Amino acid sequence: MSSVKKACICSLCTALCYVLPVAFHALALGAAFSPMHLPVLLCGLVCGWPYGLFCGLAGPVISCVLSGMPSPAQLIYMGPELCVYGLAAGVGMARIRTGRTAADIYLSLIPAMVLGRVAGGVVRAAFYLATAQSYTVAMWAGAYVVETLPGTAVQLVVLPALVLTLSRAGLIPRRYGTGGSAA
């Protein structure tokens, strides 16, 4: 895929980092469904790690400036979390080659989701420590695992289906060519 096409997809995903949270929060579904995570992970999966990293950095900053979501305090830990999502998803797709596109997507997506949540938790813990507040593993698990279960489920269903659909439609290159295994 050309760098121009990757830049266009990255720009669209970055814009979605603003649009999706506004829409989800208007329906009071924002925190549970983590809508900003979808375009960042998609960008990393489709365009690669440099674009995913950029989307994970620029998306929340632009959204914060335009809508106030995330708040500047949330941006401190959401920024690193989303950067790791885009970076890890892109690195995974570049390195993992099972011969099955769906397997490659899941084997890239799941570690990216785990690593992003760990990065967000580490930065959040450092933030709490710097402000003399306590932060426990139970607080991390509540914020990054339990409260985001609906969003995790959506990410695991929607993102692979979307990447496969874009590939089959010819909007992004097929991973294993026309004769290779797409599923």
mmCIF file of C-alpha atoms in Angstrom:
data_model
loop_
_atom_site.group_PDB
_atom_site.id
_atom_site.type_symbol
_atom_site.label_atom_id
_atom_site.label_comp_id
_atom_site.label_asym_id
_atom_site.label_seq_id
_atom_site.Cartn_x
_atom_site.Cartn_y
_atom_site.Cartn_z
ATOM 1 C CA MET A 1 0.000 0.000 0.000
ATOM 2 C CA SER A 2 1.378 3.429 -0.881
ATOM 3 C CA SER A 3 2.415 5.873 1.806
ATOM 4 C CA VAL A 4 -0.202 8.320 0.486
ATOM 5 C CA LYS A 5 -2.978 5.768 0.975
ATOM 6 C CA LYS A 6 -1.643 4.914 4.440
ATOM 7 C CA ALA A 7 -1.549 8.623 5.318
ATOM 8 C CA CYS A 8 -5.159 9.036 4.148
ATOM 9 C CA ILE A 9 -6.332 6.044 6.192
ATOM 10 C CA CYS A 10 -4.352 7.315 9.186
ATOM 11 C CA SER A 11 -5.977 10.739 8.820
ATOM 12 C CA LEU A 12 -9.432 9.162 8.706
ATOM 13 C CA CYS A 13 -8.676 7.048 11.782
ATOM 14 C CA THR A 14 -7.307 10.103 13.605
ATOM 15 C CA ALA A 15 -10.509 12.023 12.784
ATOM 16 C CA LEU A 16 -12.544 9.068 14.057
ATOM 17 C CA CYS A 17 -10.717 9.443 17.385
ATOM 18 C CA TYR A 18 -12.748 12.642 17.753
ATOM 19 C CA VAL A 19 -16.015 11.618 16.074
ATOM 20 C CA LEU A 20 -16.599 8.204 17.677
ATOM 21 C CA PRO A 21 -16.175 9.327 21.316
ATOM 22 C CA VAL A 22 -18.501 12.293 20.754
ATOM 23 C CA ALA A 23 -21.150 9.945 19.323
ATOM 24 C CA PHE A 24 -20.699 7.251 21.980
ATOM 25 C CA HIS A 25 -20.659 9.745 24.869
ATOM 26 C CA ALA A 26 -23.842 11.366 23.538
ATOM 27 C CA LEU A 27 -25.466 7.963 24.055
ATOM 28 C CA ALA A 28 -23.759 7.512 27.479
ATOM 29 C CA LEU A 29 -21.745 4.559 26.123
ATOM 30 C CA GLY A 30 -18.280 6.128 25.968
ATOM 31 C CA ALA A 31 -16.482 4.710 28.985
ATOM 32 C CA ALA A 32 -17.735 1.149 28.537
ATOM 33 C CA PHE A 33 -17.090 0.873 24.797
ATOM 34 C CA SER A 34 -13.761 2.746 24.563
ATOM 35 C CA PRO A 35 -14.601 4.161 21.108
ATOM 36 C CA MET A 36 -11.254 5.914 20.596
ATOM 37 C CA HIS A 37 -9.445 2.580 20.779
ATOM 38 C CA LEU A 38 -11.140 1.250 17.625
ATOM 39 C CA PRO A 39 -9.627 3.645 15.070
ATOM 40 C CA VAL A 40 -6.166 3.533 16.669
ATOM 41 C CA LEU A 41 -6.054 -0.261 16.613
ATOM 42 C CA LEU A 42 -7.472 -0.286 13.073
ATOM 43 C CA CYS A 43 -4.814 2.163 11.914
ATOM 44 C CA GLY A 44 -2.030 0.025 13.370
ATOM 45 C CA LEU A 45 -3.447 -3.162 11.857
ATOM 46 C CA VAL A 46 -3.974 -1.685 8.392
ATOM 47 C CA CYS A 47 -1.237 0.932 7.984
ATOM 48 C CA GLY A 48 1.566 -0.317 10.218
ATOM 49 C CA TRP A 49 3.219 0.788 13.418
ATOM 50 C CA PRO A 50 4.410 4.313 12.469
ATOM 51 C CA TYR A 51 0.905 5.328 11.426
ATOM 52 C CA GLY A 52 -0.712 3.515 14.353
ATOM 53 C CA LEU A 53 1.674 5.247 16.746
ATOM 54 C CA PHE A 54 0.902 8.642 15.196
ATOM 55 C CA CYS A 55 -2.852 8.015 15.347
ATOM 56 C CA GLY A 56 -2.528 6.928 18.995
ATOM 57 C CA LEU A 57 -0.697 10.150 19.788
ATOM 58 C CA ALA A 58 -2.576 12.684 17.658
ATOM 59 C CA GLY A 59 -6.101 11.265 18.031
ATOM 60 C CA PRO A 60 -6.557 11.795 21.773
ATOM 61 C CA VAL A 61 -4.791 15.176 21.693
ATOM 62 C CA ILE A 62 -7.045 16.468 18.909
ATOM 63 C CA SER A 63 -10.113 15.081 20.660
ATOM 64 C CA CYS A 64 -9.054 16.686 23.947
ATOM 65 C CA VAL A 65 -8.589 20.075 22.300
ATOM 66 C CA LEU A 66 -11.842 19.960 20.296
ATOM 67 C CA SER A 67 -14.209 18.264 22.740
ATOM 68 C CA GLY A 68 -12.510 18.116 26.123
ATOM 69 C CA MET A 69 -12.568 14.302 25.904
ATOM 70 C CA PRO A 70 -10.376 12.910 27.228
ATOM 71 C CA SER A 71 -9.720 15.510 29.881
ATOM 72 C CA PRO A 72 -6.123 16.744 30.155
ATOM 73 C CA ALA A 73 -5.666 14.561 33.261
ATOM 74 C CA GLN A 74 -6.975 11.489 31.392
ATOM 75 C CA LEU A 75 -4.820 12.362 28.402
ATOM 76 C CA ILE A 76 -1.717 11.779 30.543
ATOM 77 C CA TYR A 77 -2.386 8.031 30.666
ATOM 78 C CA MET A 78 -4.655 7.578 27.629
ATOM 79 C CA GLY A 79 -1.998 8.952 25.285
ATOM 80 C CA PRO A 80 0.609 6.285 26.117
ATOM 81 C CA GLU A 81 -2.073 3.576 26.152
ATOM 82 C CA LEU A 82 -3.281 4.477 22.666
ATOM 83 C CA CYS A 83 0.252 4.938 21.316
ATOM 84 C CA VAL A 84 1.103 1.419 22.463
ATOM 85 C CA TYR A 85 -2.103 0.090 20.845
ATOM 86 C CA GLY A 86 -1.185 1.520 17.449
ATOM 87 C CA LEU A 87 2.477 0.597 17.753
ATOM 88 C CA ALA A 88 1.940 -2.970 18.952
ATOM 89 C CA ALA A 89 -0.870 -3.728 16.471
ATOM 90 C CA GLY A 90 1.315 -2.528 13.606
ATOM 91 C CA VAL A 91 4.408 -4.402 14.770
ATOM 92 C CA GLY A 92 2.327 -7.548 15.216
ATOM 93 C CA MET A 93 0.927 -7.370 11.703
ATOM 94 C CA ALA A 94 4.422 -6.798 10.298
ATOM 95 C CA ARG A 95 5.974 -9.739 12.167
ATOM 96 C CA ILE A 96 3.233 -12.358 12.451
ATOM 97 C CA ARG A 97 2.698 -14.500 9.349
ATOM 98 C CA THR A 98 0.624 -17.606 10.026
ATOM 99 C CA GLY A 99 -0.744 -17.972 6.508
ATOM 100 C CA ARG A 100 -4.213 -17.053 7.756
ATOM 101 C CA THR A 101 -5.210 -13.396 7.777
ATOM 102 C CA ALA A 102 -7.744 -13.744 10.595
ATOM 103 C CA ALA A 103 -5.174 -15.499 12.794
ATOM 104 C CA ASP A 104 -2.616 -12.787 12.046
ATOM 105 C CA ILE A 105 -5.133 -10.119 13.037
ATOM 106 C CA TYR A 106 -6.034 -11.766 16.338
ATOM 107 C CA LEU A 107 -2.405 -12.584 17.166
ATOM 108 C CA SER A 108 -1.587 -8.899 16.606
ATOM 109 C CA LEU A 109 -4.708 -7.416 18.180
ATOM 110 C CA ILE A 110 -4.827 -9.279 21.497
ATOM 111 C CA PRO A 111 -1.235 -8.540 22.602
ATOM 112 C CA ALA A 112 -1.681 -4.914 21.493
ATOM 113 C CA MET A 113 -4.771 -4.629 23.671
ATOM 114 C CA VAL A 114 -2.991 -6.153 26.671
ATOM 115 C CA LEU A 115 0.185 -4.082 26.244
ATOM 116 C CA GLY A 116 -1.801 -0.863 25.811
ATOM 117 C CA ARG A 117 -3.760 -1.479 28.975
ATOM 118 C CA VAL A 118 -0.570 -2.280 30.887
ATOM 119 C CA ALA A 119 1.092 0.902 29.567
ATOM 120 C CA GLY A 120 -1.930 2.984 30.536
ATOM 121 C CA GLY A 121 -1.939 1.409 33.997
ATOM 122 C CA VAL A 122 1.777 2.005 34.528
ATOM 123 C CA VAL A 123 1.504 5.667 33.546
ATOM 124 C CA ARG A 124 -1.643 6.066 35.642
ATOM 125 C CA ALA A 125 0.114 4.496 38.640
ATOM 126 C CA ALA A 126 3.062 6.877 38.184
ATOM 127 C CA PHE A 127 0.625 9.805 37.969
ATOM 128 C CA TYR A 128 -1.120 8.730 41.167
ATOM 129 C CA LEU A 129 2.228 8.168 42.898
ATOM 130 C CA ALA A 130 3.433 11.637 41.845
ATOM 131 C CA THR A 131 0.296 13.184 43.327
ATOM 132 C CA ALA A 132 0.596 11.138 46.561
ATOM 133 C CA GLN A 133 -2.521 9.101 45.832
ATOM 134 C CA SER A 134 -2.775 5.344 46.065
ATOM 135 C CA TYR A 135 -3.261 3.155 43.005
ATOM 136 C CA THR A 136 -3.708 -0.580 43.372
ATOM 137 C CA VAL A 137 -3.810 -3.552 41.052
ATOM 138 C CA ALA A 138 -7.516 -3.835 41.878
ATOM 139 C CA MET A 139 -8.040 -0.254 40.696
ATOM 140 C CA TRP A 140 -6.147 -1.053 37.477
ATOM 141 C CA ALA A 141 -8.161 -4.227 36.899
ATOM 142 C CA GLY A 142 -11.385 -2.351 37.489
ATOM 143 C CA ALA A 143 -10.494 0.502 35.143
ATOM 144 C CA TYR A 144 -8.731 -1.447 32.384
ATOM 145 C CA VAL A 145 -10.381 -4.859 32.462
ATOM 146 C CA VAL A 146 -13.809 -4.938 34.101
ATOM 147 C CA GLU A 147 -15.159 -1.544 33.000
ATOM 148 C CA THR A 148 -13.927 -2.011 29.430
ATOM 149 C CA LEU A 149 -15.271 -5.544 28.825
ATOM 150 C CA PRO A 150 -17.965 -4.336 26.396
ATOM 151 C CA GLY A 151 -15.357 -2.362 24.436
ATOM 152 C CA THR A 152 -12.982 -5.316 24.422
ATOM 153 C CA ALA A 153 -15.712 -7.549 23.008
ATOM 154 C CA VAL A 154 -16.550 -4.981 20.325
ATOM 155 C CA GLN A 155 -12.867 -4.614 19.399
ATOM 156 C CA LEU A 156 -12.407 -8.395 19.101
ATOM 157 C CA VAL A 157 -15.484 -8.737 16.871
ATOM 158 C CA VAL A 158 -15.478 -5.540 14.810
ATOM 159 C CA LEU A 159 -11.795 -5.005 14.031
ATOM 160 C CA PRO A 160 -10.988 -8.403 12.459
ATOM 161 C CA ALA A 161 -14.254 -8.322 10.512
ATOM 162 C CA LEU A 162 -13.527 -4.788 9.312
ATOM 163 C CA VAL A 163 -9.951 -5.555 8.231
ATOM 164 C CA LEU A 164 -11.079 -8.700 6.389
ATOM 165 C CA THR A 165 -13.943 -6.820 4.719
ATOM 166 C CA LEU A 166 -11.662 -3.986 3.599
ATOM 167 C CA SER A 167 -9.239 -6.547 2.210
ATOM 168 C CA ARG A 168 -11.893 -8.536 0.363
ATOM 169 C CA ALA A 169 -13.342 -5.328 -1.070
ATOM 170 C CA GLY A 170 -9.925 -4.397 -2.438
ATOM 171 C CA LEU A 171 -9.691 -1.216 -0.345
ATOM 172 C CA ILE A 172 -6.526 -2.503 1.300
ATOM 173 C CA PRO A 173 -4.173 -5.135 -0.122
ATOM 174 C CA ARG A 174 -4.855 -8.786 0.557
ATOM 175 C CA ARG A 175 -2.373 -10.127 3.040
ATOM 176 C CA TYR A 176 -1.683 -13.375 1.219
ATOM 177 C CA GLY A 177 -2.597 -12.475 -2.340
ATOM 178 C CA THR A 178 -5.693 -13.561 -4.204
ATOM 179 C CA GLY A 179 -4.904 -17.258 -4.010
ATOM 180 C CA GLY A 180 -3.868 -17.221 -0.361
ATOM 181 C CA SER A 181 -5.965 -17.847 2.660
ATOM 182 C CA ALA A 182 -8.021 -14.806 3.585
ATOM 183 C CA ALA A 183 -9.837 -16.221 6.569
#
